[in-house]
Amino acid sequence: MSRTRAIIFISFCFLFLFSETGTSQEEKETSSSDTRKAILWTGEVLSVYRNKGKAKIKIGRNSYFSERSEEEIRGILSEKSNLPLFRKPKMEEIGSFQIENIEVEFGKVGKLTKPVSIELRGSFSVAEGKPAKLISVGLLIGAYGEETFYQDPSKFDATDIVRNHLVKTILHPKDGKEMVLVHTGYESNGRILYEHMGYFLYGQGSDPGDDSYNPKFGTPDRSSLEEISSFYIDKYEVTNKEYNKFLKETGTPPPPHWENGNFPRGKEYHPVTNLTYREAEAYSKWAGKKIPSEWQWEKAARGTGLIWRLLKDESYEFISQPQDYPFGNEFDSALCNTRESGSRGTISVFELPSKGQSPYGAIGMCGNVAEWTSSAYIPYPGHRPNSGRYGKHLKVIRGGSYSGTKEEAKAYARDFGGIPNLLNDRKAGLRLITEVKN
């Protein structure tokens, strides 16, 4: 009997040990598959000399160092004095940067003085097997942290959803206009994916002779994409009635084409047009809003132009999905008030079909009246056009108009105003934005 008990006891011990070992291994595998090292922040190498140099970390809204005090920043960097050194675009780690000096630079953020950048001085070293010539300006330094990670890209898409607590529409307290949210990331089946990354593909890549040509359009990657934070944009263009209210409250002279100082009868809800940039600027200040940049305007009109996902090797794949018009790639004269529609004039913003709205719900971003943006009319990065008039004294105009063609109304098409100057060139109407405050 004692021998039987001994055999049972030994068998039980083996089973227990096997069970414990299996559980432990499973936990390890789960842990390793669900988390990974992630780069928390990066800074750019600005100069290199004899294996020494400096790098700068810009502190933007929602960045790792935003809202931190100088003491906190110094404490964090002192703990991580030996930083990895990365080479773009795949963020390949090629060496390290040893911090020797930290300088926190301050600037005005609204009415407050806050840290805006960090300058680091130190020495470089390359990883074993890497040539010293890899150390150059343009490399990145950074720091690692832990974040949840899923190996399967399709699962990652389904779980990496930041539920956006921002409402999709608001009424602005000053002018009472309805505004729609243009969020970061992209929307799929009603869900916002990669909401923390505001990548945006601008322009077009088929006609190098056009001012909208983006040389990187066909091969988008992190280095060639714009990052745009969430903002709200007017759902409709500013109307004659709304602009007239501004004139009365501020005592601003009306546009010279308004007979006897009054907008055309029966056109109170038509978009105001033939404004100079300075008039649009004055209206935006009165309303407590901003004139959008051309890329903010373009994103609001056509969407991100791409989708992206994380691959198994931890790199991001970007897939182009641009569209020419707010409503798609095929022009429809019923959805866009251009020369092809035959209207020969502006249309009330409330009579424009909702079917022609942009991916974010903005209406009238194709035709009707052109709209001012705050961006200087200059070639896109990497584009060297043979001819054309460019300059920072000119401002980009977007959207086309009732008198223009369908080509001029494409979401990426660019026009400009400012000749002879921005005070006198009556060229466009407007819609405004308000940036999201965190």
GROMACS .gro file of C-alpha atoms in nm:
model
  438
    1MET     CA    1   0.000   0.000   0.000
    2SER     CA    2   0.280   0.243   0.090
    3ARG     CA    3   0.446   0.177  -0.246
    4THR     CA    4   0.122   0.260  -0.430
    5ARG     CA    5   0.086   0.584  -0.237
    6ALA     CA    6   0.443   0.678  -0.321
    7ILE     CA    7   0.385   0.622  -0.693
    8ILE     CA    8   0.066   0.833  -0.680
    9PHE     CA    9   0.246   1.111  -0.492
   10ILE     CA   10   0.535   1.118  -0.743
   11SER     CA   11   0.294   1.121  -1.037
   12PHE     CA   12   0.102   1.412  -0.883
   13CYS     CA   13   0.427   1.608  -0.839
   14PHE     CA   14   0.519   1.558  -1.205
   15LEU     CA   15   0.176   1.675  -1.315
   16PHE     CA   16   0.199   1.981  -1.090
   17LEU     CA   17   0.543   2.074  -1.216
   18PHE     CA   18   0.437   2.026  -1.579
   19SER     CA   19   0.129   2.240  -1.523
   20GLU     CA   20   0.331   2.517  -1.358
   21THR     CA   21   0.595   2.510  -1.631
   22GLY     CA   22   0.333   2.526  -1.906
   23THR     CA   23   0.148   2.811  -1.739
   24SER     CA   24   0.466   3.007  -1.685
   25GLN     CA   25   0.572   2.962  -2.046
   26GLU     CA   26   0.227   3.061  -2.170
   27GLU     CA   27   0.233   3.376  -1.956
   28LYS     CA   28   0.575   3.464  -2.095
   29GLU     CA   29   0.457   3.415  -2.451
   30THR     CA   30   0.145   3.623  -2.389
   31SER     CA   31   0.350   3.897  -2.230
   32SER     CA   32   0.605   3.902  -2.511
   33SER     CA   33   0.339   3.905  -2.783
   34ASP     CA   34   0.125   4.178  -2.625
   35THR     CA   35   0.391   4.436  -2.545
   36ARG     CA   36   0.687   4.583  -2.722
   37LYS     CA   37   0.948   4.854  -2.693
   38ALA     CA   38   0.815   5.176  -2.844
   39ILE     CA   39   0.983   5.508  -2.913
   40LEU     CA   40   0.836   5.767  -2.675
   41TRP     CA   41   0.993   6.076  -2.830
   42THR     CA   42   1.256   6.180  -3.083
   43GLY     CA   43   1.487   6.472  -3.150
   44GLU     CA   44   1.690   6.559  -3.459
   45VAL     CA   45   2.070   6.578  -3.484
   46LEU     CA   46   2.160   6.930  -3.597
   47SER     CA   47   2.539   6.920  -3.608
   48VAL     CA   48   2.826   6.668  -3.592
   49TYR     CA   49   3.195   6.736  -3.537
   50ARG     CA   50   3.459   6.479  -3.434
   51ASN     CA   51   3.197   6.240  -3.292
   52LYS     CA   52   3.044   6.521  -3.093
   53GLY     CA   53   2.746   6.737  -3.176
   54LYS     CA   54   2.405   6.864  -3.077
   55ALA     CA   55   2.046   6.760  -3.121
   56LYS     CA   56   1.716   6.942  -3.071
   57ILE     CA   57   1.385   6.810  -2.938
   58LYS     CA   58   1.085   7.020  -3.041
   59ILE     CA   59   0.805   7.032  -2.785
   60GLY     CA   60   0.474   7.045  -2.968
   61ARG     CA   61   0.118   7.007  -2.850
   62ASN     CA   62   0.053   6.655  -2.716
   63SER     CA   63   0.422   6.565  -2.739
   64TYR     CA   64   0.595   6.366  -2.463
   65PHE     CA   65   0.748   6.673  -2.297
   66SER     CA   66   0.451   6.909  -2.333
   67GLU     CA   67   0.309   7.036  -2.003
   68ARG     CA   68   0.628   6.932  -1.817
   69SER     CA   69   0.835   7.173  -1.612
   70GLU     CA   70   1.205   7.237  -1.676
   71GLU     CA   71   1.291   7.037  -1.363
   72GLU     CA   72   1.089   6.738  -1.484
   73ILE     CA   73   1.247   6.754  -1.831
   74ARG     CA   74   1.599   6.763  -1.689
   75GLY     CA   75   1.517   6.477  -1.453
   76ILE     CA   76   1.385   6.255  -1.734
   77LEU     CA   77   1.684   6.323  -1.959
   78SER     CA   78   1.934   6.277  -1.675
   79GLU     CA   79   1.796   5.928  -1.612
   80LYS     CA   80   1.832   5.840  -1.982
   81SER     CA   81   2.171   5.998  -2.046
   82ASN     CA   82   2.270   5.736  -2.307
   83LEU     CA   83   2.015   5.757  -2.589
   84PRO     CA   84   1.968   5.535  -2.896
   85LEU     CA   85   2.055   5.688  -3.233
   86PHE     CA   86   1.818   5.619  -3.524
   87ARG     CA   87   1.840   5.643  -3.902
   88LYS     CA   88   1.525   5.738  -4.099
   89PRO     CA   89   1.292   5.628  -4.251
   90LYS     CA   90   1.275   5.283  -4.085
   91MET     CA   91   1.408   5.404  -3.750
   92GLU     CA   92   1.704   5.165  -3.765
   93GLU     CA   93   1.912   5.190  -3.447
   94ILE     CA   94   2.274   5.251  -3.549
   95GLY     CA   95   2.441   5.373  -3.231
   96SER     CA   96   2.399   5.596  -2.928
   97PHE     CA   97   2.422   5.955  -2.808
   98GLN     CA   98   2.572   6.036  -2.467
   99ILE     CA   99   2.419   6.352  -2.319
  100GLU     CA  100   2.673   6.596  -2.177
  101ASN     CA  101   2.469   6.916  -2.156
  102ILE     CA  102   2.095   7.001  -2.148
  103GLU     CA  103   1.950   7.342  -2.240
  104VAL     CA  104   1.573   7.398  -2.216
  105GLU     CA  105   1.450   7.678  -2.443
  106PHE     CA  106   1.136   7.876  -2.357
  107GLY     CA  107   0.883   8.064  -2.567
  108LYS     CA  108   0.532   8.205  -2.567
  109VAL     CA  109   0.250   7.948  -2.595
  110GLY     CA  110  -0.063   8.160  -2.598
  111LYS     CA  111  -0.024   8.392  -2.300
  112LEU     CA  112   0.204   8.155  -2.110
  113THR     CA  113   0.580   8.105  -2.121
  114LYS     CA  114   0.655   7.734  -2.159
  115PRO     CA  115   0.937   7.505  -2.274
  116VAL     CA  116   0.926   7.490  -2.656
  117SER     CA  117   1.243   7.294  -2.735
  118ILE     CA  118   1.539   7.116  -2.575
  119GLU     CA  119   1.895   7.140  -2.703
  120LEU     CA  120   2.125   6.851  -2.614
  121ARG     CA  121   2.502   6.843  -2.658
  122GLY     CA  122   2.702   6.525  -2.634
  123SER     CA  123   2.903   6.256  -2.808
  124PHE     CA  124   2.811   5.988  -3.063
  125SER     CA  125   2.915   5.628  -3.095
  126VAL     CA  126   2.818   5.373  -3.362
  127ALA     CA  127   2.701   5.020  -3.295
  128GLU     CA  128   2.942   4.733  -3.351
  129GLY     CA  129   2.978   4.656  -3.720
  130LYS     CA  130   2.844   4.997  -3.832
  131PRO     CA  131   3.070   5.244  -4.018
  132ALA     CA  132   3.150   5.574  -3.846
  133LYS     CA  133   3.042   5.767  -4.158
  134LEU     CA  134   2.679   5.692  -4.068
  135ILE     CA  135   2.697   5.963  -3.801
  136SER     CA  136   2.555   6.269  -3.976
  137VAL     CA  137   2.310   6.556  -3.951
  138GLY     CA  138   1.948   6.445  -3.982
  139LEU     CA  139   1.970   6.136  -3.764
  140LEU     CA  140   1.730   6.106  -3.472
  141ILE     CA  141   1.782   6.045  -3.103
  142GLY     CA  142   1.506   5.913  -2.882
  143ALA     CA  143   1.397   5.706  -2.587
  144TYR     CA  144   1.213   5.375  -2.551
  145GLY     CA  145   0.910   5.283  -2.345
  146GLU     CA  146   0.656   4.998  -2.334
  147GLU     CA  147   0.326   4.988  -2.520
  148THR     CA  148   0.065   4.728  -2.610
  149PHE     CA  149   0.145   4.550  -2.933
  150TYR     CA  150  -0.038   4.292  -3.145
  151GLN     CA  151   0.148   4.092  -3.407
  152ASP     CA  152  -0.142   4.054  -3.651
  153PRO     CA  153  -0.196   4.384  -3.839
  154SER     CA  154  -0.567   4.313  -3.882
  155LYS     CA  155  -0.607   4.266  -3.507
  156PHE     CA  156  -0.401   4.577  -3.446
  157ASP     CA  157  -0.638   4.777  -3.668
  158ALA     CA  158  -0.931   4.649  -3.466
  159THR     CA  159  -0.781   4.728  -3.127
  160ASP     CA  160  -0.576   5.043  -3.181
  161ILE     CA  161  -0.880   5.263  -3.164
  162VAL     CA  162  -0.868   5.579  -2.959
  163ARG     CA  163  -1.230   5.659  -2.895
  164ASN     CA  164  -1.247   6.022  -2.988
  165HIS     CA  165  -1.431   6.212  -2.716
  166LEU     CA  166  -1.451   6.521  -2.934
  167VAL     CA  167  -1.802   6.576  -3.065
  168LYS     CA  168  -1.832   6.566  -3.443
  169THR     CA  169  -2.012   6.901  -3.474
  170ILE     CA  170  -2.018   7.220  -3.268
  171LEU     CA  171  -2.182   7.562  -3.287
  172HIS     CA  172  -1.922   7.834  -3.254
  173PRO     CA  173  -2.010   8.074  -2.970
  174LYS     CA  174  -1.918   8.393  -3.160
  175ASP     CA  175  -2.070   8.359  -3.507
  176GLY     CA  176  -2.305   8.067  -3.433
  177LYS     CA  177  -2.182   7.871  -3.735
  178GLU     CA  178  -2.194   7.492  -3.738
  179MET     CA  179  -1.846   7.340  -3.751
  180VAL     CA  180  -1.744   6.982  -3.826
  181LEU     CA  181  -1.454   6.789  -3.676
  182VAL     CA  182  -1.155   6.701  -3.893
  183HIS     CA  183  -0.986   6.442  -3.674
  184THR     CA  184  -0.643   6.286  -3.692
  185GLY     CA  185  -0.613   5.925  -3.803
  186TYR     CA  186  -0.871   5.787  -4.042
  187GLU     CA  187  -1.223   5.655  -4.009
  188SER     CA  188  -1.325   5.302  -4.110
  189ASN     CA  189  -1.676   5.165  -4.061
  190GLY     CA  190  -1.753   5.438  -3.812
  191ARG     CA  191  -1.440   5.380  -3.605
  192ILE     CA  192  -1.141   5.612  -3.582
  193LEU     CA  193  -0.817   5.419  -3.631
  194TYR     CA  194  -0.466   5.544  -3.547
  195GLU     CA  195  -0.620   5.856  -3.398
  196HIS     CA  196  -0.286   5.957  -3.246
  197MET     CA  197  -0.122   5.993  -3.591
  198GLY     CA  198  -0.243   6.277  -3.811
  199TYR     CA  199  -0.070   6.175  -4.133
  200PHE     CA  200  -0.200   6.338  -4.449
  201LEU     CA  201  -0.106   6.289  -4.816
  202TYR     CA  202  -0.132   6.617  -5.007
  203GLY     CA  203  -0.124   6.719  -5.373
  204GLN     CA  204  -0.095   6.489  -5.672
  205GLY     CA  205   0.181   6.284  -5.830
  206SER     CA  206   0.094   6.262  -6.199
  207ASP     CA  207   0.170   6.609  -6.343
  208PRO     CA  208   0.513   6.757  -6.252
  209GLY     CA  209   0.428   7.071  -6.447
  210ASP     CA  210   0.145   7.163  -6.212
  211ASP     CA  211   0.188   7.363  -5.892
  212SER     CA  212   0.010   7.090  -5.691
  213TYR     CA  213   0.277   6.831  -5.773
  214ASN     CA  214   0.409   6.638  -5.473
  215PRO     CA  215   0.727   6.443  -5.568
  216LYS     CA  216   0.668   6.197  -5.282
  217PHE     CA  217   0.304   6.136  -5.367
  218GLY     CA  218   0.358   5.786  -5.507
  219THR     CA  219   0.584   5.664  -5.225
  220PRO     CA  220   0.440   5.804  -4.902
  221ASP     CA  221   0.633   5.743  -4.581
  222ARG     CA  222   0.667   5.914  -4.245
  223SER     CA  223   0.927   6.157  -4.371
  224SER     CA  224   0.715   6.281  -4.663
  225LEU     CA  225   0.373   6.301  -4.498
  226GLU     CA  226   0.229   6.597  -4.315
  227GLU     CA  227   0.100   6.555  -3.959
  228ILE     CA  228  -0.210   6.760  -3.891
  229SER     CA  229  -0.373   6.784  -3.549
  230SER     CA  230  -0.751   6.771  -3.506
  231PHE     CA  231  -0.947   7.087  -3.579
  232TYR     CA  232  -1.300   7.206  -3.652
  233ILE     CA  233  -1.391   7.372  -3.983
  234ASP     CA  234  -1.703   7.565  -4.085
  235LYS     CA  235  -1.952   7.326  -4.239
  236TYR     CA  236  -2.057   7.600  -4.485
  237GLU     CA  237  -1.878   7.895  -4.644
  238VAL     CA  238  -1.924   8.232  -4.474
  239THR     CA  239  -2.239   8.390  -4.617
  240ASN     CA  240  -2.325   8.747  -4.718
  241LYS     CA  241  -2.553   8.776  -4.415
  242GLU     CA  242  -2.283   8.661  -4.175
  243TYR     CA  243  -2.024   8.892  -4.328
  244ASN     CA  244  -2.273   9.180  -4.311
  245LYS     CA  245  -2.311   9.123  -3.936
  246PHE     CA  246  -1.935   9.158  -3.897
  247LEU     CA  247  -1.941   9.484  -4.096
  248LYS     CA  248  -2.212   9.634  -3.878
  249GLU     CA  249  -2.048   9.532  -3.549
  250THR     CA  250  -1.703   9.658  -3.646
  251GLY     CA  251  -1.784   9.953  -3.871
  252THR     CA  252  -1.580   9.798  -4.152
  253PRO     CA  253  -1.656   9.933  -4.502
  254PRO     CA  254  -1.848   9.687  -4.725
  255PRO     CA  255  -1.695   9.541  -5.041
  256PRO     CA  256  -1.717   9.789  -5.332
  257HIS     CA  257  -1.929   9.552  -5.543
  258TRP     CA  258  -2.211   9.568  -5.285
  259GLU     CA  259  -2.447   9.833  -5.428
  260ASN     CA  260  -2.517  10.110  -5.175
  261GLY     CA  261  -2.327   9.904  -4.918
  262ASN     CA  262  -2.580   9.617  -4.931
  263PHE     CA  263  -2.527   9.262  -5.046
  264PRO     CA  264  -2.728   9.151  -5.352
  265ARG     CA  265  -3.098   9.116  -5.272
  266GLY     CA  266  -3.212   8.760  -5.213
  267LYS     CA  267  -2.855   8.635  -5.167
  268GLU     CA  268  -2.819   8.657  -4.791
  269TYR     CA  269  -2.732   8.286  -4.773
  270HIS     CA  270  -2.502   8.286  -5.075
  271PRO     CA  271  -2.131   8.273  -4.990
  272VAL     CA  272  -1.961   8.609  -4.963
  273THR     CA  273  -1.704   8.651  -5.240
  274ASN     CA  274  -1.459   8.897  -5.393
  275LEU     CA  275  -1.294   8.963  -5.057
  276THR     CA  276  -0.929   9.051  -5.016
  277TYR     CA  277  -0.712   8.838  -4.792
  278ARG     CA  278  -0.689   9.123  -4.538
  279GLU     CA  279  -1.069   9.143  -4.523
  280ALA     CA  280  -1.089   8.767  -4.466
  281GLU     CA  281  -0.821   8.801  -4.200
  282ALA     CA  282  -1.014   9.078  -4.022
  283TYR     CA  283  -1.331   8.868  -4.026
  284SER     CA  284  -1.146   8.568  -3.879
  285LYS     CA  285  -1.012   8.779  -3.590
  286TRP     CA  286  -1.358   8.915  -3.518
  287ALA     CA  287  -1.501   8.561  -3.517
  288GLY     CA  288  -1.224   8.431  -3.291
  289LYS     CA  289  -1.120   8.173  -3.550
  290LYS     CA  290  -0.841   8.119  -3.803
  291ILE     CA  291  -0.807   8.100  -4.178
  292PRO     CA  292  -0.707   7.737  -4.250
  293SER     CA  293  -0.372   7.648  -4.395
  294GLU     CA  294  -0.397   7.501  -4.745
  295TRP     CA  295  -0.323   7.152  -4.611
  296GLN     CA  296  -0.586   7.183  -4.338
  297TRP     CA  297  -0.830   7.293  -4.608
  298GLU     CA  298  -0.729   7.007  -4.838
  299LYS     CA  299  -0.758   6.742  -4.568
  300ALA     CA  300  -1.104   6.873  -4.473
  301ALA     CA  301  -1.204   6.851  -4.841
  302ARG     CA  302  -1.069   6.508  -4.943
  303GLY     CA  303  -0.970   6.316  -4.628
  304THR     CA  304  -0.630   6.180  -4.533
  305GLY     CA  305  -0.563   6.037  -4.881
  306LEU     CA  306  -0.429   5.715  -4.730
  307ILE     CA  307  -0.462   5.443  -4.469
  308TRP     CA  308  -0.181   5.294  -4.264
  309ARG     CA  309  -0.114   4.984  -4.058
  310LEU     CA  310   0.160   4.832  -3.846
  311LEU     CA  311   0.347   4.537  -3.999
  312LYS     CA  312   0.506   4.244  -3.819
  313ASP     CA  313   0.853   4.398  -3.848
  314GLU     CA  314   0.717   4.701  -3.657
  315SER     CA  315   0.734   4.932  -3.958
  316TYR     CA  316   0.433   5.121  -4.088
  317GLU     CA  317   0.288   5.059  -4.432
  318PHE     CA  318   0.109   5.350  -4.597
  319ILE     CA  319  -0.147   5.280  -4.868
  320SER     CA  320  -0.256   5.569  -5.091
  321GLN     CA  321  -0.631   5.623  -5.124
  322PRO     CA  322  -0.661   5.980  -5.255
  323GLN     CA  323  -0.975   6.125  -5.409
  324ASP     CA  324  -1.004   6.418  -5.648
  325TYR     CA  325  -1.326   6.569  -5.517
  326PRO     CA  326  -1.491   6.581  -5.174
  327PHE     CA  327  -1.744   6.321  -5.290
  328GLY     CA  328  -1.508   6.088  -5.481
  329ASN     CA  329  -1.297   6.065  -5.794
  330GLU     CA  330  -1.571   6.104  -6.054
  331PHE     CA  331  -1.689   6.460  -6.119
  332ASP     CA  332  -2.063   6.525  -6.086
  333SER     CA  333  -2.189   6.868  -6.194
  334ALA     CA  334  -2.493   6.823  -5.967
  335LEU     CA  335  -2.262   6.810  -5.664
  336CYS     CA  336  -2.014   7.082  -5.759
  337ASN     CA  337  -2.110   7.433  -5.868
  338THR     CA  338  -1.859   7.498  -6.148
  339ARG     CA  339  -1.885   7.615  -6.509
  340GLU     CA  340  -2.003   7.265  -6.603
  341SER     CA  341  -2.312   7.294  -6.378
  342GLY     CA  342  -2.445   7.586  -6.583
  343SER     CA  343  -2.562   7.791  -6.282
  344ARG     CA  344  -2.354   8.097  -6.387
  345GLY     CA  345  -2.358   8.227  -6.032
  346THR     CA  346  -2.333   8.140  -5.666
  347ILE     CA  347  -2.583   7.913  -5.491
  348SER     CA  348  -2.714   7.939  -5.135
  349VAL     CA  349  -2.489   7.731  -4.911
  350PHE     CA  350  -2.801   7.558  -4.775
  351GLU     CA  351  -2.913   7.452  -5.124
  352LEU     CA  352  -2.593   7.265  -5.200
  353PRO     CA  353  -2.659   6.888  -5.191
  354SER     CA  354  -2.541   6.706  -4.881
  355LYS     CA  355  -2.438   6.421  -5.111
  356GLY     CA  356  -2.149   6.640  -5.220
  357GLN     CA  357  -2.009   6.682  -4.869
  358SER     CA  358  -1.651   6.598  -4.778
  359PRO     CA  359  -1.552   6.288  -4.575
  360TYR     CA  360  -1.585   6.501  -4.260
  361GLY     CA  361  -1.919   6.657  -4.349
  362ALA     CA  362  -1.808   6.997  -4.486
  363ILE     CA  363  -2.032   7.122  -4.769
  364GLY     CA  364  -1.943   7.337  -5.070
  365MET     CA  365  -1.571   7.260  -5.085
  366CYS     CA  366  -1.604   7.209  -5.458
  367GLY     CA  367  -1.695   7.514  -5.666
  368ASN     CA  368  -1.943   7.788  -5.567
  369VAL     CA  369  -1.677   8.038  -5.453
  370ALA     CA  370  -1.303   8.000  -5.408
  371GLU     CA  371  -1.169   8.023  -5.052
  372TRP     CA  372  -0.864   8.190  -4.902
  373THR     CA  373  -0.608   7.990  -4.703
  374SER     CA  374  -0.331   8.123  -4.480
  375SER     CA  375  -0.049   7.945  -4.668
  376ALA     CA  376   0.212   8.117  -4.878
  377TYR     CA  377   0.202   8.026  -5.247
  378ILE     CA  378   0.533   7.845  -5.286
  379PRO     CA  379   0.630   7.512  -5.452
  380TYR     CA  380   0.586   7.196  -5.249
  381PRO     CA  381   0.895   7.041  -5.083
  382GLY     CA  382   1.120   6.880  -5.343
  383HIS     CA  383   0.934   7.031  -5.640
  384ARG     CA  384   1.133   7.260  -5.868
  385PRO     CA  385   0.894   7.397  -6.131
  386ASN     CA  386   1.043   7.546  -6.447
  387SER     CA  387   0.812   7.846  -6.449
  388GLY     CA  388   0.538   8.016  -6.255
  389ARG     CA  389   0.495   8.302  -6.013
  390TYR     CA  390   0.556   8.207  -5.651
  391GLY     CA  391   0.626   8.399  -5.334
  392LYS     CA  392   0.554   8.431  -4.965
  393HIS     CA  393   0.371   8.756  -5.037
  394LEU     CA  394   0.101   8.553  -5.217
  395LYS     CA  395  -0.162   8.336  -5.050
  396VAL     CA  396  -0.301   8.004  -5.172
  397ILE     CA  397  -0.667   7.989  -5.277
  398ARG     CA  398  -0.860   7.661  -5.287
  399GLY     CA  399  -1.186   7.507  -5.403
  400GLY     CA  400  -1.259   7.653  -5.746
  401SER     CA  401  -1.571   7.857  -5.821
  402TYR     CA  402  -1.891   7.874  -6.024
  403SER     CA  403  -1.695   8.045  -6.305
  404GLY     CA  404  -1.407   7.796  -6.305
  405THR     CA  405  -1.373   7.448  -6.454
  406LYS     CA  406  -1.401   7.110  -6.283
  407GLU     CA  407  -1.021   7.082  -6.298
  408GLU     CA  408  -0.983   7.401  -6.096
  409ALA     CA  409  -1.230   7.265  -5.839
  410LYS     CA  410  -1.034   6.949  -5.757
  411ALA     CA  411  -0.954   6.922  -5.387
  412TYR     CA  412  -0.578   6.948  -5.447
  413ALA     CA  413  -0.591   7.227  -5.710
  414ARG     CA  414  -0.411   7.551  -5.614
  415ASP     CA  415  -0.473   7.910  -5.715
  416PHE     CA  416  -0.326   8.221  -5.558
  417GLY     CA  417  -0.407   8.581  -5.474
  418GLY     CA  418  -0.216   8.888  -5.368
  419ILE     CA  419  -0.144   9.089  -5.682
  420PRO     CA  420  -0.074   9.376  -5.652
  421ASN     CA  421  -0.106   9.303  -5.277
  422LEU     CA  422  -0.319   9.122  -5.020
  423LEU     CA  423  -0.498   9.443  -4.931
  424ASN     CA  424  -0.645   9.503  -5.277
  425ASP     CA  425  -0.673   9.171  -5.461
  426ARG     CA  426  -1.042   9.073  -5.444
  427LYS     CA  427  -1.021   8.707  -5.523
  428ALA     CA  428  -1.219   8.475  -5.294
  429GLY     CA  429  -1.453   8.396  -5.007
  430LEU     CA  430  -1.374   8.198  -4.694
  431ARG     CA  431  -1.453   7.938  -4.434
  432LEU     CA  432  -1.271   7.925  -4.102
  433ILE     CA  433  -1.131   7.677  -3.854
  434THR     CA  434  -1.081   7.655  -3.481
  435GLU     CA  435  -0.804   7.431  -3.352
  436VAL     CA  436  -0.872   7.175  -3.082
  437LYS     CA  437  -0.743   7.278  -2.741
  438ASN     CA  438  -0.618   6.997  -2.521
   0.00000   0.00000   0.00000
